[in-house]
Each structure stands twice: as C-alpha cells, then as structure tokens.
Amino acid sequence: MRRALAGSIALSLGAGPLGVFLMLRRMSLVGDAMAHAILPGAATAYLLTGLSLGWMTVGGLAAGLAVALLAGAVARTTALEEDASLAAFYLLSLALGVTLVSVRGSSIDLLHVLFGSVLALDDATLLLLAGISSVTVLALAVLFRPLVMESVDPGFLRSVSRMGGPTHLAFLGLVVLNLVAGFHALGTLLAVGIMMLPAIAARFWAKDLTALIGIATGIGIGSSVAGLLLSYHAGLPSGPAIILTAGGAYAASLLFGTERGWLTRLLPRRHLEA
C-alpha cells in the first residue's frame, strides 16, 4: 500500500499539469488515444523480454511517439483531420496490442497490461515513476511560457517565435512519457484517468492557470489516497478504485464547483454579475 501510494502521488505530480494543458488545448481525448497507442510496443517488449521495466518503457515510448508522428503526417498530407487519423491509429494499436498479448500470453497477462497492478510496484518502477515526474515538472517549468502561448494563441506564437513546433512536440513527448509511467501502475485503459479527471474537476474551481494546475495536482493526490483506502477497506481493485474516486471528485465539482457548477449557478448573483 505504501509503494502504491508513493507511485500514485508521483503520477499525480507529473500527469496533473499535463492534463490541464490538454484540457486547455481541447486535446482531452488525445490523451486517451495516446494511452492506447503505447500498448503494442509495451506488449511486444513484454512478450520478448518478460516483465522487463526498461524494455517495456522503451517499447511503449516508441509506439506512442510513432502513432503521434504518423497521425500528424497523415493529417498534413491528406484531407483527413488530425483527430480522425489519430482515432484510426489508436484503434489499430489497441487491437494489435490486445491480439499480441492474447496470442502469446494468458488472461492474467492481458488483465495486467490493460488494468495494471498498482499494488505490485517494486523499487525500480517507483524510481522510474519518480524520475518521469521530476523530468515532467522541470520540463514544464522551462516550457511554461511558450506552452501557455501555444495553447491560447498558436498563431501569435508562430508570428513572434519559432518555438511553436518544438514546444508542441516536447509537450506530446511529455504526455507519452507520463502515459507510459501510468501504464506500469494503472494499465493502458486507466492511465489517462489520473491525468484528465483531476484536471477536468479543477476547471469547476478556478480560472487562473496556476490555480488550475495546483488544484488538479491536489485532486490527483487526494484521489490516490482515498482510492487506496477504499480499495483496502472495501476489497476493491486498487487501480479502478483510484480512478473511481477521481470520478467522484469530478461529480462533486460538477455539482458544487464555484466556477459555474450546477448547484452554484442556482444561487442568486450580485447585480450585473455575469
């Protein structure tokens, strides 16, 4: 339980800010697509080398980046939009990954790949999660200004700087890196949950970007603690319990959030207040 908590907190620290930027850039579903895209690479490494942390990480990163680059190339060279090309590639990746694990592995292997095993984290995996979280925080600190500009007005950033393209690629790389980290703990189907649900819930409590990042990270950490406690006392699987708790935070924010939550919108407002 202590290892699971440490790993979940590390994931929240890195994935929470990325989820906020994905939401602001209207790329929320891109995270889900990329989470599925890493599956064939990780599954291939798993079948060839077993539970090798390094090779599964390399395989997941290679597959995720390949899908992102291929989807972008198709969108730029054909009439297909980027979201449609990404959907096609991620569906093929998911089907290929599940097929590989099903043909060469067992049903237990498939469940481990799809849903993870946060209670089975070892020292090497914890160090990997902590390292990825640290790299993400440092990279976001360096890229913060161009990333904010690229999220709000990419045309303006292109007119005053050449940082638009490199910033976008670096951001996608960080997203893939954190999804690979989440894959080791929560599996490919749930990894994006710790990234997006806290960020979406935070939107009902703040407008300022700094506040959004802080609240999203706090919700992610709180969901990790509450989800693990729920799984321990109720006998539920730990990974899904963490994501369900984050979903509960989203539902509560939707109802009671101070930024246009459903119930707060019914309260009387000051004269001329929007």
PDB file of N, CA, C and O in Angstrom, residues 192-229:
ATOM      1  N   VAL A 192      -4.831   7.169 -18.405  1.00  0.00           N
ATOM      2  CA  VAL A 192      -5.242   8.537 -18.733  1.00  0.00           C
ATOM      3  C   VAL A 192      -6.192   9.106 -17.691  1.00  0.00           C
ATOM      4  O   VAL A 192      -6.379  10.319 -17.602  1.00  0.00           O
ATOM      5  N   GLY A 193      -6.802   8.258 -16.856  1.00  0.00           N
ATOM      6  CA  GLY A 193      -7.757   8.741 -15.856  1.00  0.00           C
ATOM      7  C   GLY A 193      -7.114   9.653 -14.833  1.00  0.00           C
ATOM      8  O   GLY A 193      -7.681  10.698 -14.480  1.00  0.00           O
ATOM      9  N   ILE A 194      -5.926   9.304 -14.351  1.00  0.00           N
ATOM     10  CA  ILE A 194      -5.244  10.127 -13.353  1.00  0.00           C
ATOM     11  C   ILE A 194      -4.728  11.410 -13.968  1.00  0.00           C
ATOM     12  O   ILE A 194      -4.391  12.360 -13.253  1.00  0.00           O
ATOM     13  N   MET A 195      -4.673  11.484 -15.295  1.00  0.00           N
ATOM     14  CA  MET A 195      -4.226  12.685 -15.991  1.00  0.00           C
ATOM     15  C   MET A 195      -5.382  13.646 -16.249  1.00  0.00           C
ATOM     16  O   MET A 195      -5.248  14.862 -16.039  1.00  0.00           O
ATOM     17  N   MET A 196      -6.540  13.134 -16.674  1.00  0.00           N
ATOM     18  CA  MET A 196      -7.607  14.005 -17.147  1.00  0.00           C
ATOM     19  C   MET A 196      -8.680  14.300 -16.105  1.00  0.00           C
ATOM     20  O   MET A 196      -9.178  15.434 -16.042  1.00  0.00           O
ATOM     21  N   LEU A 197      -9.093  13.335 -15.306  1.00  0.00           N
ATOM     22  CA  LEU A 197     -10.195  13.577 -14.375  1.00  0.00           C
ATOM     23  C   LEU A 197      -9.888  14.682 -13.363  1.00  0.00           C
ATOM     24  O   LEU A 197     -10.727  15.571 -13.138  1.00  0.00           O
ATOM     25  N   PRO A 198      -8.708  14.698 -12.722  1.00  0.00           N
ATOM     26  CA  PRO A 198      -8.420  15.813 -11.810  1.00  0.00           C
ATOM     27  C   PRO A 198      -8.386  17.165 -12.517  1.00  0.00           C
ATOM     28  O   PRO A 198      -8.841  18.175 -11.964  1.00  0.00           O
ATOM     29  N   ALA A 199      -7.866  17.207 -13.743  1.00  0.00           N
ATOM     30  CA  ALA A 199      -7.802  18.474 -14.478  1.00  0.00           C
ATOM     31  C   ALA A 199      -9.202  18.977 -14.816  1.00  0.00           C
ATOM     32  O   ALA A 199      -9.504  20.171 -14.692  1.00  0.00           O
ATOM     33  N   ILE A 200     -10.074  18.069 -15.243  1.00  0.00           N
ATOM     34  CA  ILE A 200     -11.444  18.469 -15.582  1.00  0.00           C
ATOM     35  C   ILE A 200     -12.194  18.924 -14.335  1.00  0.00           C
ATOM     36  O   ILE A 200     -12.940  19.914 -14.366  1.00  0.00           O
ATOM     37  N   ALA A 201     -11.992  18.218 -13.223  1.00  0.00           N
ATOM     38  CA  ALA A 201     -12.649  18.625 -11.972  1.00  0.00           C
ATOM     39  C   ALA A 201     -12.155  19.993 -11.514  1.00  0.00           C
ATOM     40  O   ALA A 201     -12.932  20.812 -11.004  1.00  0.00           O
ATOM     41  N   ALA A 202     -10.863  20.266 -11.700  1.00  0.00           N
ATOM     42  CA  ALA A 202     -10.297  21.548 -11.255  1.00  0.00           C
ATOM     43  C   ALA A 202     -10.909  22.727 -11.992  1.00  0.00           C
ATOM     44  O   ALA A 202     -10.958  23.843 -11.450  1.00  0.00           O
ATOM     45  N   ARG A 203     -11.377  22.505 -13.209  1.00  0.00           N
ATOM     46  CA  ARG A 203     -11.935  23.602 -14.004  1.00  0.00           C
ATOM     47  C   ARG A 203     -13.167  24.216 -13.350  1.00  0.00           C
ATOM     48  O   ARG A 203     -13.506  25.370 -13.615  1.00  0.00           O
ATOM     49  N   PHE A 204     -13.845  23.463 -12.490  1.00  0.00           N
ATOM     50  CA  PHE A 204     -15.028  23.984 -11.804  1.00  0.00           C
ATOM     51  C   PHE A 204     -14.672  24.796 -10.561  1.00  0.00           C
ATOM     52  O   PHE A 204     -15.584  25.308  -9.894  1.00  0.00           O
ATOM     53  N   TRP A 205     -13.380  24.925 -10.256  1.00  0.00           N
ATOM     54  CA  TRP A 205     -12.976  25.634  -9.054  1.00  0.00           C
ATOM     55  C   TRP A 205     -12.087  26.833  -9.328  1.00  0.00           C
ATOM     56  O   TRP A 205     -11.874  27.651  -8.427  1.00  0.00           O
ATOM     57  N   ALA A 206     -11.550  26.962 -10.517  1.00  0.00           N
ATOM     58  CA  ALA A 206     -10.616  28.063 -10.783  1.00  0.00           C
ATOM     59  C   ALA A 206     -10.587  28.382 -12.269  1.00  0.00           C
ATOM     60  O   ALA A 206     -10.935  27.545 -13.111  1.00  0.00           O
ATOM     61  N   LYS A 207     -10.182  29.621 -12.580  1.00  0.00           N
ATOM     62  CA  LYS A 207      -9.947  30.052 -13.956  1.00  0.00           C
ATOM     63  C   LYS A 207      -8.469  30.282 -14.220  1.00  0.00           C
ATOM     64  O   LYS A 207      -7.993  30.088 -15.327  1.00  0.00           O
ATOM     65  N   ASP A 208      -7.744  30.729 -13.191  1.00  0.00           N
ATOM     66  CA  ASP A 208      -6.316  31.019 -13.333  1.00  0.00           C
ATOM     67  C   ASP A 208      -5.538  29.730 -13.577  1.00  0.00           C
ATOM     68  O   ASP A 208      -5.783  28.703 -12.932  1.00  0.00           O
ATOM     69  N   LEU A 209      -4.591  29.769 -14.509  1.00  0.00           N
ATOM     70  CA  LEU A 209      -3.851  28.570 -14.892  1.00  0.00           C
ATOM     71  C   LEU A 209      -3.054  27.995 -13.737  1.00  0.00           C
ATOM     72  O   LEU A 209      -3.041  26.771 -13.523  1.00  0.00           O
ATOM     73  N   THR A 210      -2.393  28.861 -12.977  1.00  0.00           N
ATOM     74  CA  THR A 210      -1.609  28.366 -11.838  1.00  0.00           C
ATOM     75  C   THR A 210      -2.494  27.663 -10.819  1.00  0.00           C
ATOM     76  O   THR A 210      -2.146  26.594 -10.303  1.00  0.00           O
ATOM     77  N   ALA A 211      -3.656  28.247 -10.538  1.00  0.00           N
ATOM     78  CA  ALA A 211      -4.589  27.620  -9.612  1.00  0.00           C
ATOM     79  C   ALA A 211      -5.112  26.302 -10.170  1.00  0.00           C
ATOM     80  O   ALA A 211      -5.274  25.317  -9.431  1.00  0.00           O
ATOM     81  N   LEU A 212      -5.378  26.257 -11.466  1.00  0.00           N
ATOM     82  CA  LEU A 212      -5.854  25.021 -12.084  1.00  0.00           C
ATOM     83  C   LEU A 212      -4.838  23.894 -11.905  1.00  0.00           C
ATOM     84  O   LEU A 212      -5.210  22.762 -11.562  1.00  0.00           O
ATOM     85  N   ILE A 213      -3.579  24.208 -12.132  1.00  0.00           N
ATOM     86  CA  ILE A 213      -2.540  23.185 -12.000  1.00  0.00           C
ATOM     87  C   ILE A 213      -2.438  22.705 -10.552  1.00  0.00           C
ATOM     88  O   ILE A 213      -2.352  21.496 -10.282  1.00  0.00           O
ATOM     89  N   GLY A 214      -2.460  23.648  -9.600  1.00  0.00           N
ATOM     90  CA  GLY A 214      -2.377  23.265  -8.196  1.00  0.00           C
ATOM     91  C   GLY A 214      -3.564  22.430  -7.745  1.00  0.00           C
ATOM     92  O   GLY A 214      -3.399  21.417  -7.047  1.00  0.00           O
ATOM     93  N   ILE A 215      -4.777  22.833  -8.141  1.00  0.00           N
ATOM     94  CA  ILE A 215      -5.970  22.097  -7.733  1.00  0.00           C
ATOM     95  C   ILE A 215      -6.003  20.711  -8.381  1.00  0.00           C
ATOM     96  O   ILE A 215      -6.346  19.717  -7.732  1.00  0.00           O
ATOM     97  N   ALA A 216      -5.654  20.636  -9.669  1.00  0.00           N
ATOM     98  CA  ALA A 216      -5.647  19.345 -10.351  1.00  0.00           C
ATOM     99  C   ALA A 216      -4.658  18.381  -9.697  1.00  0.00           C
ATOM    100  O   ALA A 216      -4.972  17.201  -9.485  1.00  0.00           O
ATOM    101  N   THR A 217      -3.477  18.884  -9.360  1.00  0.00           N
ATOM    102  CA  THR A 217      -2.496  18.028  -8.690  1.00  0.00           C
ATOM    103  C   THR A 217      -3.000  17.584  -7.326  1.00  0.00           C
ATOM    104  O   THR A 217      -2.856  16.410  -6.946  1.00  0.00           O
ATOM    105  N   GLY A 218      -3.623  18.511  -6.584  1.00  0.00           N
ATOM    106  CA  GLY A 218      -4.176  18.155  -5.280  1.00  0.00           C
ATOM    107  C   GLY A 218      -5.283  17.124  -5.374  1.00  0.00           C
ATOM    108  O   GLY A 218      -5.357  16.193  -4.552  1.00  0.00           O
ATOM    109  N   ILE A 219      -6.154  17.265  -6.370  1.00  0.00           N
ATOM    110  CA  ILE A 219      -7.232  16.288  -6.545  1.00  0.00           C
ATOM    111  C   ILE A 219      -6.657  14.918  -6.899  1.00  0.00           C
ATOM    112  O   ILE A 219      -7.125  13.876  -6.419  1.00  0.00           O
ATOM    113  N   GLY A 220      -5.612  14.912  -7.738  1.00  0.00           N
ATOM    114  CA  GLY A 220      -4.983  13.642  -8.092  1.00  0.00           C
ATOM    115  C   GLY A 220      -4.380  12.940  -6.878  1.00  0.00           C
ATOM    116  O   GLY A 220      -4.552  11.738  -6.696  1.00  0.00           O
ATOM    117  N   ILE A 221      -3.684  13.708  -6.038  1.00  0.00           N
ATOM    118  CA  ILE A 221      -3.082  13.113  -4.831  1.00  0.00           C
ATOM    119  C   ILE A 221      -4.172  12.659  -3.868  1.00  0.00           C
ATOM    120  O   ILE A 221      -4.117  11.559  -3.305  1.00  0.00           O
ATOM    121  N   GLY A 222      -5.191  13.506  -3.660  1.00  0.00           N
ATOM    122  CA  GLY A 222      -6.285  13.125  -2.766  1.00  0.00           C
ATOM    123  C   GLY A 222      -7.027  11.897  -3.264  1.00  0.00           C
ATOM    124  O   GLY A 222      -7.412  11.023  -2.463  1.00  0.00           O
ATOM    125  N   SER A 223      -7.233  11.794  -4.573  1.00  0.00           N
ATOM    126  CA  SER A 223      -7.908  10.616  -5.133  1.00  0.00           C
ATOM    127  C   SER A 223      -7.068   9.364  -4.940  1.00  0.00           C
ATOM    128  O   SER A 223      -7.613   8.273  -4.712  1.00  0.00           O
ATOM    129  N   SER A 224      -5.750   9.507  -5.026  1.00  0.00           N
ATOM    130  CA  SER A 224      -4.871   8.357  -4.811  1.00  0.00           C
ATOM    131  C   SER A 224      -4.984   7.846  -3.382  1.00  0.00           C
ATOM    132  O   SER A 224      -5.124   6.638  -3.147  1.00  0.00           O
ATOM    133  N   VAL A 225      -4.938   8.763  -2.416  1.00  0.00           N
ATOM    134  CA  VAL A 225      -5.044   8.367  -1.010  1.00  0.00           C
ATOM    135  C   VAL A 225      -6.414   7.746  -0.727  1.00  0.00           C
ATOM    136  O   VAL A 225      -6.522   6.645  -0.161  1.00  0.00           O
ATOM    137  N   ALA A 226      -7.484   8.450  -1.131  1.00  0.00           N
ATOM    138  CA  ALA A 226      -8.835   7.964  -0.848  1.00  0.00           C
ATOM    139  C   ALA A 226      -9.126   6.668  -1.600  1.00  0.00           C
ATOM    140  O   ALA A 226      -9.779   5.757  -1.052  1.00  0.00           O
ATOM    141  N   GLY A 227      -8.653   6.563  -2.849  1.00  0.00           N
ATOM    142  CA  GLY A 227      -8.904   5.344  -3.613  1.00  0.00           C
ATOM    143  C   GLY A 227      -8.221   4.127  -3.017  1.00  0.00           C
ATOM    144  O   GLY A 227      -8.804   3.040  -2.964  1.00  0.00           O
ATOM    145  N   LEU A 228      -6.994   4.288  -2.551  1.00  0.00           N
ATOM    146  CA  LEU A 228      -6.296   3.160  -1.928  1.00  0.00           C
ATOM    147  C   LEU A 228      -6.960   2.760  -0.613  1.00  0.00           C
ATOM    148  O   LEU A 228      -7.077   1.569  -0.306  1.00  0.00           O
ATOM    149  N   LEU A 229      -7.394   3.747   0.168  1.00  0.00           N
ATOM    150  CA  LEU A 229      -8.113   3.414   1.404  1.00  0.00           C
ATOM    151  C   LEU A 229      -9.416   2.687   1.099  1.00  0.00           C
ATOM    152  O   LEU A 229      -9.788   1.719   1.780  1.00  0.00           O
TER     153      LEU A 229
END
